[in-house]
């Protein structure tokens, strides 16, 4: 498991923290992720979606190793979790399934919300909290919503926070489509899996961005950090020049 480190600057005064970014575990074994994190020093853990799969039905937690990760993560540092598309049953075949697009559907079973809360992790599902003077929000996936748009209206209120603002947003392609103009200091994402294959430093393919996508990895405009993911969820297509990674983000005032 690779550890990738990024340093970002901010004009906000008296700001210094390091966050571990984890994305796209997809219910695969998490021991390598924890081992890598335990060798690092950081202040909080940001889980940017697709930690687990299909939380639409109530099934015992042993079937959800991704949520088992939360139990262990909170022992290391405060942990903030926002859903991706797979938690809501939103694999890409689902958009061809009409009943999954019903506006009346309840995407996350209440049992799973209760379980996530019981681990001690902070669930941010189109909501925000404050931690050490930082406003941390979580934007959900819009994959199964009308027009495939996320519910981002609440960001107007989130953006009124005077201090540093950090948004967990699983889909990096939302940055250009919906988020760029919000006065949010940092966006953290996953979803693109690094492009699966990387050739000459570029990802080959990413969901919702297609061939040679723009947003697959790294830091963009000192505001958007994208994880390549911590597991190879595309089981029949190996990664190529694209190791799994835990990302360490250090933010400091100028």
XYZ file of N, CA and C in Angstrom:
762
model
N 0.838 -1.189 0.000
C 0.000 0.000 0.000
C 0.878 1.247 0.000
N 0.760 2.032 -1.042
C 1.545 3.250 -1.162
C 0.961 4.352 -0.279
N 1.819 5.191 0.271
C 1.392 6.398 0.968
C 1.838 7.596 0.134
N 0.874 8.404 -0.281
C 1.144 9.589 -1.096
C 0.937 10.819 -0.240
N 1.862 11.763 -0.306
C 1.802 12.956 0.545
C 1.665 14.216 -0.293
N 0.733 15.061 0.110
C 0.542 16.358 -0.534
C 0.555 17.444 0.535
N 1.150 18.584 0.166
C 1.142 19.760 1.040
C 0.414 20.893 0.333
N -0.566 21.462 1.019
C -1.364 22.540 0.465
C -1.263 23.761 1.371
N -1.364 24.926 0.766
C -1.340 26.170 1.528
C -2.732 26.782 1.568
N -2.961 27.599 2.589
C -4.222 28.320 2.701
C -3.961 29.717 3.251
N -4.800 30.651 2.832
C -4.714 32.014 3.357
C -5.428 32.139 4.697
N -6.174 31.123 5.098
C -6.841 31.162 6.401
C -5.781 31.124 7.499
N -5.905 31.995 8.498
C -4.847 32.088 9.514
C -4.872 30.927 10.500
N -3.718 30.644 11.081
C -3.579 29.679 12.175
C -4.128 28.295 11.822
N -3.844 27.880 10.615
C -4.358 26.598 10.145
C -3.201 25.635 9.905
N -3.253 24.495 10.561
C -2.273 23.448 10.293
C -2.878 22.116 10.737
N -3.042 21.203 9.792
C -3.522 19.871 10.120
C -3.102 18.908 9.018
N -3.067 17.640 9.368
C -2.812 16.572 8.399
C -3.976 15.591 8.447
N -4.521 15.279 7.291
C -5.642 14.348 7.185
C -5.237 13.154 6.337
N -5.676 11.967 6.747
C -5.511 10.764 5.940
C -6.770 10.578 5.105
N -6.604 10.468 3.790
C -7.725 10.303 2.872
C -7.795 8.851 2.409
N -8.964 8.235 2.615
C -9.221 6.852 2.211
C -10.452 6.843 1.315
N -10.382 6.147 0.186
C -11.536 6.060 -0.717
C -11.517 4.726 -1.444
N -12.707 4.259 -1.804
C -12.868 3.129 -2.731
C -12.291 1.817 -2.207
N -12.646 1.469 -0.986
C -12.279 0.148 -0.470
C -13.185 -0.940 -1.050
N -14.451 -0.629 -1.259
C -15.403 -1.551 -1.886
C -15.489 -2.906 -1.168
N -15.482 -2.854 0.165
C -15.660 -4.069 0.969
C -14.555 -5.101 0.784
N -13.403 -4.680 0.323
C -12.271 -5.587 0.203
C -11.439 -5.540 1.492
N -10.484 -6.437 1.689
C -9.728 -6.462 2.949
C -9.042 -5.129 3.235
N -9.148 -4.708 4.501
C -8.639 -3.382 4.860
C -7.370 -3.416 5.709
N -6.858 -4.587 6.034
C -5.653 -4.655 6.867
C -4.482 -3.870 6.270
N -4.214 -3.951 4.953
C -3.103 -3.169 4.410
C -3.299 -1.663 4.566
N -4.547 -1.216 4.535
C -4.832 0.210 4.716
C -4.500 0.626 6.143
N -4.967 -0.146 7.103
C -4.684 0.181 8.507
C -3.198 0.122 8.798
N -2.509 -0.872 8.266
C -1.066 -0.984 8.499
C -0.336 0.256 7.997
N -0.712 0.726 6.817
C -0.074 1.925 6.266
C -0.375 3.141 7.121
N -1.601 3.259 7.591
C -1.984 4.421 8.390
C -1.295 4.431 9.749
N -1.110 3.264 10.325
C -0.506 3.200 11.652
C 0.960 3.628 11.649
N 1.566 3.656 10.496
C 2.964 4.113 10.395
C 3.059 5.630 10.201
N 1.925 6.307 10.110
C 1.895 7.739 9.825
C 1.387 8.532 11.028
N 1.621 9.836 10.977
C 1.084 10.744 11.988
C 0.128 11.703 11.297
N -1.097 11.792 11.794
C -2.091 12.673 11.203
C -3.154 12.970 12.255
N -4.033 13.904 11.921
C -4.992 14.409 12.897
C -6.401 13.854 12.720
N -6.762 13.480 11.504
C -8.105 12.969 11.264
C -8.090 12.085 10.019
N -9.172 11.338 9.844
C -9.332 10.445 8.695
C -10.562 10.881 7.912
N -10.403 11.034 6.611
C -11.493 11.413 5.719
C -11.793 10.228 4.807
N -13.008 9.707 4.867
C -13.404 8.566 4.044
C -14.353 9.083 2.968
N -13.850 9.134 1.734
C -14.567 9.815 0.654
C -15.348 8.857 -0.239
N -16.080 7.925 0.376
C -17.054 7.149 -0.371
C -16.581 5.826 -0.936
N -17.567 4.997 -1.290
C -17.376 3.637 -1.800
C -16.533 2.794 -0.858
N -16.751 3.005 0.429
C -16.107 2.175 1.439
C -16.716 0.779 1.435
N -18.009 0.724 1.140
C -18.749 -0.529 1.188
C -19.722 -0.577 0.011
N -20.628 -1.546 0.034
C -21.513 -1.769 -1.109
C -22.964 -1.918 -0.654
N -23.872 -1.337 -1.420
C -25.316 -1.630 -1.324
C -25.856 -1.635 0.101
N -26.009 -0.467 0.677
C -26.575 -0.344 2.018
C -28.087 -0.142 1.966
N -28.698 -0.693 0.947
C -30.147 -0.545 0.792
C -30.922 -1.539 1.646
N -30.310 -2.656 1.988
C -31.002 -3.703 2.722
C -30.270 -3.980 4.032
N -31.023 -4.454 4.997
C -30.448 -4.755 6.308
C -29.863 -6.163 6.301
N -28.546 -6.230 6.325
C -27.833 -7.505 6.388
C -26.776 -7.359 7.481
N -26.477 -8.444 8.168
C -25.554 -8.363 9.303
C -24.200 -7.797 8.875
N -23.578 -7.036 9.793
C -22.370 -6.294 9.425
C -21.188 -7.161 9.000
N -21.205 -8.462 9.305
C -20.095 -9.287 8.842
C -20.044 -9.328 7.322
N -21.134 -8.979 6.663
C -21.156 -8.935 5.220
C -20.654 -7.599 4.685
N -20.229 -6.715 5.574
C -19.812 -5.382 5.175
C -18.448 -5.044 5.783
N -17.372 -5.677 5.292
C -16.052 -5.403 5.871
C -15.639 -3.942 5.762
N -16.152 -3.227 4.782
C -15.831 -1.801 4.702
C -16.261 -1.047 5.938
N -17.427 -1.410 6.474
C -17.877 -0.755 7.700
C -17.085 -1.252 8.911
N -16.547 -2.462 8.815
C -15.628 -2.915 9.855
C -14.397 -2.028 9.927
N -13.994 -1.486 8.788
C -12.864 -0.550 8.768
C -13.125 0.641 9.680
N -14.364 1.131 9.710
C -14.671 2.300 10.538
C -14.393 2.025 12.014
N -14.728 0.810 12.480
C -14.474 0.457 13.877
C -13.006 0.592 14.237
N -12.151 0.216 13.303
C -10.711 0.284 13.556
C -10.173 1.695 13.333
N -10.707 2.386 12.359
C -10.212 3.730 12.042
C -10.406 4.689 13.205
N -11.558 4.623 13.889
C -11.828 5.573 14.974
C -10.887 5.375 16.155
N -10.243 4.201 16.231
C -9.252 3.976 17.287
C -7.963 4.745 17.006
N -7.781 5.151 15.752
C -6.555 5.841 15.353
C -6.728 7.351 15.399
N -7.861 7.850 14.888
C -8.078 9.298 14.806
C -9.550 9.560 14.536
N -10.044 10.776 14.806
C -11.422 11.124 14.438
C -11.667 10.846 12.955
N -12.799 10.203 12.657
C -13.070 9.701 11.315
C -14.371 10.289 10.788
N -14.318 10.829 9.573
C -15.461 11.470 8.923
C -15.740 10.736 7.614
N -17.001 10.343 7.429
C -17.362 9.428 6.343
C -18.517 10.009 5.533
N -18.333 10.040 4.211
C -19.373 10.459 3.286
C -19.575 9.369 2.248
N -20.833 9.143 1.835
C -21.146 8.057 0.917
C -20.688 8.354 -0.514
N -20.398 7.264 -1.250
C -20.192 7.331 -2.684
C -21.399 6.754 -3.403
N -21.218 6.399 -4.662
C -22.342 5.841 -5.414
C -22.636 4.385 -5.060
N -21.622 3.626 -4.638
C -21.866 2.206 -4.380
C -22.627 1.966 -3.083
N -22.489 2.834 -2.096
C -23.272 2.659 -0.875
C -24.775 2.747 -1.151
N -25.165 3.561 -2.113
C -26.597 3.735 -2.402
C -27.094 2.757 -3.460
N -26.280 1.753 -3.772
C -26.682 0.785 -4.790
C -26.452 1.311 -6.187
N -25.581 2.305 -6.316
C -25.408 2.991 -7.584
C -24.218 2.528 -8.381
N -24.118 1.225 -8.637
C -23.173 0.816 -9.669
C -23.760 1.299 -10.995
N -22.973 1.396 -12.013
C -23.439 2.088 -13.216
C -24.521 1.327 -13.972
N -24.649 0.027 -13.722
C -25.752 -0.697 -14.335
C -27.091 -0.289 -13.731
N -27.053 0.312 -12.526
C -28.296 0.660 -11.842
C -29.065 1.767 -12.554
N -28.385 2.605 -13.304
C -29.111 3.684 -13.966
C -29.981 3.159 -15.098
N -29.816 1.873 -15.445
C -30.692 1.252 -16.437
C -31.817 0.463 -15.774
N -31.924 0.595 -14.459
C -32.905 -0.139 -13.682
C -33.936 0.858 -13.149
N -35.117 0.994 -13.770
C -36.037 2.086 -13.461
C -36.441 2.199 -12.000
N -36.656 1.058 -11.308
C -37.116 1.159 -9.929
C -36.073 1.786 -9.017
N -34.806 1.691 -9.402
C -33.768 2.322 -8.584
C -33.741 3.830 -8.751
N -34.383 4.324 -9.771
C -34.409 5.762 -10.011
C -35.660 6.412 -9.442
N -36.489 5.666 -8.719
C -37.697 6.224 -8.138
C -37.357 7.293 -7.110
N -38.005 8.457 -7.166
C -37.710 9.509 -6.175
C -38.158 9.142 -4.772
N -38.988 8.088 -4.633
C -39.491 7.688 -3.324
C -38.635 6.638 -2.636
N -37.603 6.161 -3.289
C -36.792 5.099 -2.721
C -35.961 5.617 -1.547
N -35.721 4.761 -0.569
C -34.853 5.093 0.563
C -33.517 4.411 0.307
N -32.488 5.147 -0.089
C -31.266 4.484 -0.553
C -30.467 3.786 0.540
N -30.485 4.314 1.760
C -29.690 3.720 2.837
C -30.635 3.213 3.910
N -30.562 1.921 4.216
C -31.424 1.336 5.232
C -31.068 1.926 6.602
N -32.075 2.271 7.421
C -31.788 2.881 8.737
C -30.865 2.047 9.612
N -30.912 0.722 9.475
C -30.026 -0.128 10.274
C -28.567 0.232 10.042
N -28.220 0.509 8.788
C -26.823 0.818 8.481
C -26.430 2.191 8.997
N -27.341 3.144 8.955
C -27.035 4.462 9.536
C -26.743 4.319 11.029
N -27.556 3.530 11.710
C -27.347 3.312 13.145
C -26.015 2.614 13.398
N -25.691 1.640 12.573
C -24.433 0.922 12.764
C -23.238 1.852 12.549
N -23.279 2.657 11.487
C -22.179 3.580 11.211
C -21.982 4.538 12.381
N -23.072 5.076 12.888
C -22.985 5.993 14.025
C -22.411 5.292 15.253
N -22.779 4.029 15.446
C -22.313 3.292 16.622
C -20.810 3.055 16.618
N -20.178 3.085 15.449
C -18.723 2.892 15.403
C -17.966 4.072 15.987
N -18.619 5.236 16.062
C -17.942 6.446 16.505
C -17.500 7.337 15.365
N -17.634 6.849 14.121
C -17.344 7.694 12.965
C -18.456 8.721 12.794
N -18.115 9.858 12.216
C -19.094 10.916 11.949
C -19.584 10.737 10.522
N -20.883 10.426 10.363
C -21.481 10.263 9.043
C -21.949 11.622 8.537
N -21.470 11.996 7.362
C -21.815 13.278 6.749
C -22.529 12.990 5.436
N -23.843 12.878 5.521
C -24.657 12.571 4.354
C -25.449 13.822 3.992
N -24.908 14.631 3.081
C -25.478 15.926 2.721
C -25.667 16.767 3.984
N -24.589 16.808 4.778
C -24.598 17.508 6.053
C -23.165 17.893 6.396
N -23.013 18.665 7.449
C -21.661 19.049 7.862
C -21.583 19.130 9.378
N -20.341 19.152 9.855
C -20.044 19.308 11.268
C -18.831 20.221 11.386
N -18.460 20.571 12.593
C -17.228 21.334 12.808
C -16.308 20.525 13.705
N -15.027 20.615 13.402
C -13.997 19.893 14.145
C -12.754 20.764 14.185
N -12.351 21.123 15.378
C -11.157 21.956 15.586
C -11.176 23.200 14.690
N -12.328 23.827 14.615
C -12.458 25.055 13.840
C -12.599 24.859 12.346
N -12.666 23.604 11.895
C -12.810 23.303 10.465
C -14.228 22.807 10.218
N -14.893 23.370 9.215
C -16.209 22.880 8.806
C -16.000 21.756 7.797
N -16.517 20.572 8.115
C -16.346 19.394 7.259
C -17.723 18.930 6.798
N -17.919 18.879 5.483
C -19.191 18.456 4.921
C -19.039 17.227 4.053
N -20.173 16.594 3.749
C -20.177 15.411 2.887
C -21.259 15.522 1.838
N -20.854 15.552 0.572
C -21.790 15.630 -0.551
C -22.047 14.231 -1.087
N -23.314 13.841 -1.181
C -23.657 12.508 -1.658
C -23.569 12.384 -3.164
N -23.663 11.145 -3.633
C -23.656 10.862 -5.058
C -25.024 11.162 -5.657
N -25.025 11.686 -6.877
C -26.274 11.929 -7.586
C -26.589 10.879 -8.629
N -25.859 9.770 -8.631
C -25.976 8.828 -9.733
C -27.399 8.303 -9.917
N -28.134 8.106 -8.815
C -29.488 7.572 -8.918
C -30.558 8.643 -8.730
N -30.176 9.907 -8.799
C -31.134 10.988 -8.625
C -31.554 11.548 -9.984
N -32.688 12.247 -10.054
C -33.130 12.816 -11.336
C -32.037 13.659 -11.986
N -31.774 13.380 -13.247
C -30.723 14.094 -13.958
C -29.327 13.729 -13.528
N -29.210 12.734 -12.613
C -27.910 12.284 -12.086
C -27.160 13.422 -11.394
N -27.907 14.374 -10.834
C -27.293 15.506 -10.144
C -27.333 15.283 -8.638
N -26.258 15.624 -7.929
C -26.284 15.536 -6.472
C -27.143 16.657 -5.894
N -27.535 16.479 -4.652
C -28.241 17.540 -3.946
C -27.206 18.491 -3.343
N -26.932 19.569 -4.044
C -25.902 20.503 -3.569
C -26.473 21.834 -3.100
N -27.810 21.951 -2.989
C -28.402 23.207 -2.538
C -27.953 23.578 -1.125
N -27.744 22.581 -0.267
C -27.351 22.848 1.115
C -25.960 23.459 1.230
N -25.187 23.403 0.146
C -23.843 23.973 0.187
C -23.861 25.487 0.339
N -24.960 26.128 -0.004
C -25.045 27.571 0.216
C -24.900 27.901 1.690
N -25.588 27.142 2.546
C -25.456 27.363 3.985
C -24.090 26.914 4.490
N -23.619 25.789 4.001
C -22.293 25.307 4.404
C -21.221 26.349 4.108
N -21.328 26.993 2.956
C -20.308 27.947 2.522
C -20.280 29.215 3.362
N -21.302 29.444 4.174
C -21.336 30.642 5.018
C -20.455 30.504 6.252
N -19.949 29.304 6.520
C -18.999 29.163 7.622
C -17.796 30.051 7.369
N -17.377 30.777 8.395
C -16.312 31.760 8.217
C -14.927 31.138 8.147
N -14.742 29.991 8.763
C -13.420 29.387 8.833
C -13.089 28.519 7.635
N -12.158 27.610 7.834
C -11.724 26.700 6.777
C -12.842 25.699 6.494
N -13.106 25.455 5.213
C -14.199 24.568 4.802
C -13.649 23.427 3.945
N -14.001 22.207 4.316
C -13.511 20.995 3.661
C -14.723 20.146 3.280
N -14.780 19.718 2.031
C -15.921 18.931 1.561
C -15.476 17.573 1.051
N -16.044 16.513 1.631
C -15.889 15.166 1.082
C -16.872 15.025 -0.070
N -16.354 14.732 -1.249
C -17.182 14.634 -2.448
C -16.641 13.473 -3.277
N -17.314 12.356 -3.258
C -16.788 11.149 -3.888
C -16.444 11.350 -5.360
N -17.256 12.108 -6.076
C -17.104 12.277 -7.519
C -16.225 13.496 -7.844
N -15.013 13.316 -8.337
C -14.182 14.484 -8.655
C -14.713 15.280 -9.833
N -15.466 14.645 -10.727
C -16.002 15.368 -11.881
C -17.038 16.416 -11.472
N -17.544 16.327 -10.243
C -18.479 17.349 -9.778
C -17.807 18.695 -9.585
N -16.487 18.705 -9.436
C -15.775 19.970 -9.201
C -16.063 20.972 -10.309
N -15.886 20.572 -11.549
C -16.180 21.473 -12.666
C -17.674 21.670 -12.871
N -18.446 20.620 -12.699
C -19.868 20.685 -13.050
C -20.695 21.516 -12.081
N -20.387 21.413 -10.771
C -21.276 22.017 -9.786
C -20.587 22.826 -8.683
N -19.308 22.615 -8.429
C -18.718 23.052 -7.162
C -17.697 24.173 -7.244
N -17.143 24.399 -8.393
C -15.994 25.305 -8.490
C -16.252 26.680 -7.873
N -17.444 27.222 -8.039
C -17.708 28.595 -7.619
C -18.036 28.730 -6.138
N -18.165 27.618 -5.428
C -18.406 27.721 -3.987
C -17.105 28.087 -3.269
N -17.180 28.949 -2.253
C -15.968 29.349 -1.523
C -15.540 28.290 -0.509
N -15.258 27.094 -1.023
C -14.831 25.964 -0.199
C -13.335 25.785 -0.396
N -12.614 25.596 0.689
C -11.154 25.600 0.629
C -10.570 24.300 0.087
N -11.194 23.163 0.403
C -10.619 21.881 0.006
C -11.719 20.875 -0.297
N -11.596 20.211 -1.441
C -12.462 19.097 -1.819
C -11.607 17.825 -1.843
N -12.126 16.727 -1.297
C -11.408 15.455 -1.362
C -12.326 14.420 -2.011
N -11.765 13.637 -2.932
C -12.558 12.738 -3.768
C -11.860 11.406 -3.982
N -12.592 10.496 -4.615
C -12.064 9.206 -5.065
C -12.694 8.873 -6.400
N -13.383 7.728 -6.469
C -14.264 7.328 -7.568
C -13.541 6.947 -8.864
N -12.520 7.687 -9.254
C -11.886 7.478 -10.556
C -10.910 6.312 -10.566
N -10.521 5.793 -9.375
C -9.597 4.651 -9.275
C -8.280 4.915 -10.004
N -7.901 6.179 -10.071
C -6.642 6.533 -10.721
C -6.635 6.354 -12.222
N -7.804 6.060 -12.799
C -7.851 5.763 -14.227
C -7.580 4.302 -14.545
N -7.405 3.482 -13.509
C -7.137 2.030 -13.588
C -5.785 1.728 -14.234
N -5.581 2.131 -15.445
C -4.261 2.086 -16.076
C -3.763 3.514 -16.211
N -2.459 3.725 -15.926
C -1.878 5.061 -16.082
C -0.745 4.977 -17.106
N -0.838 5.803 -18.119
C 0.141 5.843 -19.200
C 0.643 7.272 -19.333
N 1.975 7.446 -19.233
C 2.578 8.778 -19.286
C 1.936 9.719 -18.267
N 1.649 9.156 -17.065
C 1.126 9.966 -15.977
C -0.344 10.297 -16.067
N -1.057 9.712 -17.026
C -2.485 9.992 -17.170
C -3.299 8.716 -17.008
N -4.466 8.853 -16.384
C -5.372 7.729 -16.282
C -6.029 7.446 -17.622
N -6.309 6.172 -17.878
C -6.881 5.786 -19.166
C -8.399 5.928 -19.179
N -9.067 5.532 -18.077
C -10.531 5.567 -18.068
C -11.012 5.796 -16.638
N -12.106 6.556 -16.506
C -12.745 6.740 -15.203
C -14.252 6.818 -15.395
N -15.024 6.232 -14.488
C -16.474 6.337 -14.595
C -16.920 7.789 -14.571
N -17.872 8.103 -15.424
C -18.440 9.450 -15.569
C -17.504 10.446 -16.246
N -16.261 10.024 -16.565
C -15.353 10.896 -17.315
C -14.842 10.227 -18.592
N -14.960 8.915 -18.667
C -14.650 8.156 -19.871
C -13.147 8.134 -20.174
N -12.751 8.089 -21.443
C -11.350 7.895 -21.801
C -10.507 9.131 -21.519
N -9.299 8.885 -21.018
C -8.311 9.919 -20.704
C -8.936 11.075 -19.933
N -9.484 10.760 -18.769
C -10.190 11.751 -17.974
C -9.251 12.777 -17.354
N -9.835 13.894 -16.987
C -9.047 14.979 -16.402
C -8.746 14.732 -14.927
N -9.737 14.219 -14.192
C -9.615 14.139 -12.740
C -9.527 12.684 -12.290
N -8.324 12.192 -12.098
C -8.137 10.817 -11.634
C -7.217 10.710 -10.427
N -6.393 11.716 -10.176
C -5.354 11.584 -9.160
C -4.764 12.959 -8.870
N -4.144 13.085 -7.697
C -3.318 14.258 -7.434
C -4.067 15.464 -6.923
N -3.398 16.613 -7.018
C -3.917 17.891 -6.522
C -4.216 18.791 -7.712
N -5.366 19.424 -7.677
C -5.783 20.320 -8.745
C -6.162 21.673 -8.154
N -5.490 22.694 -8.629
C -5.782 24.084 -8.260
C -5.662 24.338 -6.759
N -4.846 23.564 -6.089
C -4.638 23.715 -4.644
C -5.942 23.559 -3.858
N -6.977 22.954 -4.495
C -8.291 22.844 -3.842
C -8.883 21.447 -3.892
N -8.513 20.666 -4.893
C -9.109 19.345 -5.096
C -8.025 18.281 -4.997
N -8.207 17.336 -4.068
C -7.286 16.207 -3.904
C -8.053 14.927 -4.218
N -7.491 14.114 -5.121
C -8.158 12.902 -5.571
C -7.317 11.689 -5.202
N -7.937 10.754 -4.496
C -7.288 9.486 -4.175
C -7.470 8.497 -5.320
N -6.452 7.700 -5.579
C -6.567 6.610 -6.554
C -7.267 5.381 -5.983
N -7.589 5.429 -4.689
C -8.295 4.324 -4.055
C -7.365 3.369 -3.337
N -7.942 2.630 -2.398
C -7.146 1.739 -1.560
C -7.327 0.263 -1.911
N -8.069 -0.033 -2.974
C -8.264 -1.434 -3.373
C -8.546 -1.497 -4.867
N -8.256 -2.643 -5.450
C -8.574 -2.850 -6.864
C -9.944 -3.501 -6.965
N -10.971 -2.673 -7.038
C -12.337 -3.199 -7.062
C -12.710 -3.758 -8.430
N -11.971 -3.392 -9.467
C -12.222 -3.942 -10.806
C -11.433 -5.248 -10.892
N -12.025 -6.318 -10.410
C -11.285 -7.542 -10.121
C -10.662 -8.191 -11.351
N -11.249 -7.995 -12.517
C -10.747 -8.666 -13.707
C -9.852 -7.769 -14.564
N -9.629 -6.541 -14.101
C -8.756 -5.619 -14.832
C -7.692 -5.132 -13.866
N -6.470 -5.615 -13.946
C -5.437 -5.209 -12.990
C -5.067 -3.741 -13.165
N -4.571 -3.163 -12.087
C -4.017 -1.812 -12.177
C -2.685 -1.883 -12.928
N -2.402 -0.805 -13.646
C -1.171 -0.729 -14.429
C -0.522 0.615 -14.153
N 0.695 0.585 -13.528
C 1.379 1.810 -13.087
C 0.450 2.664 -12.225
N -0.307 2.005 -11.354
C -1.355 2.707 -10.607
C -1.561 2.024 -9.257
N -0.601 2.119 -8.336
C -0.737 1.421 -7.064
C -1.855 1.994 -6.211
N -2.433 1.136 -5.379
C -3.391 1.615 -4.382
C -2.682 2.565 -3.424
N -3.428 3.511 -2.870
C -2.766 4.523 -2.048
C -3.658 5.030 -0.920
N -3.023 5.300 0.209
C -3.568 6.154 1.255
C -2.921 7.518 1.061
N -3.731 8.564 1.082
C -3.224 9.913 0.817
C -3.134 10.696 2.131
N -1.989 11.312 2.353
C -1.799 12.203 3.499
C -1.782 13.644 3.001
N -2.708 14.447 3.503
C -2.850 15.836 3.079
C -2.500 16.734 4.248
N -1.475 17.549 4.093
C -1.101 18.522 5.124
C -1.455 19.914 4.627
N -2.247 20.624 5.418
C -2.679 21.975 5.069
C -2.083 22.927 6.085
N -1.444 23.985 5.604
C -0.815 24.973 6.474
C -1.109 26.385 5.985
N -1.203 27.294 6.934
C -1.391 28.698 6.573
C -0.155 29.252 5.890
N -0.369 30.165 4.973
C 0.754 30.806 4.262
C 1.549 31.649 5.246
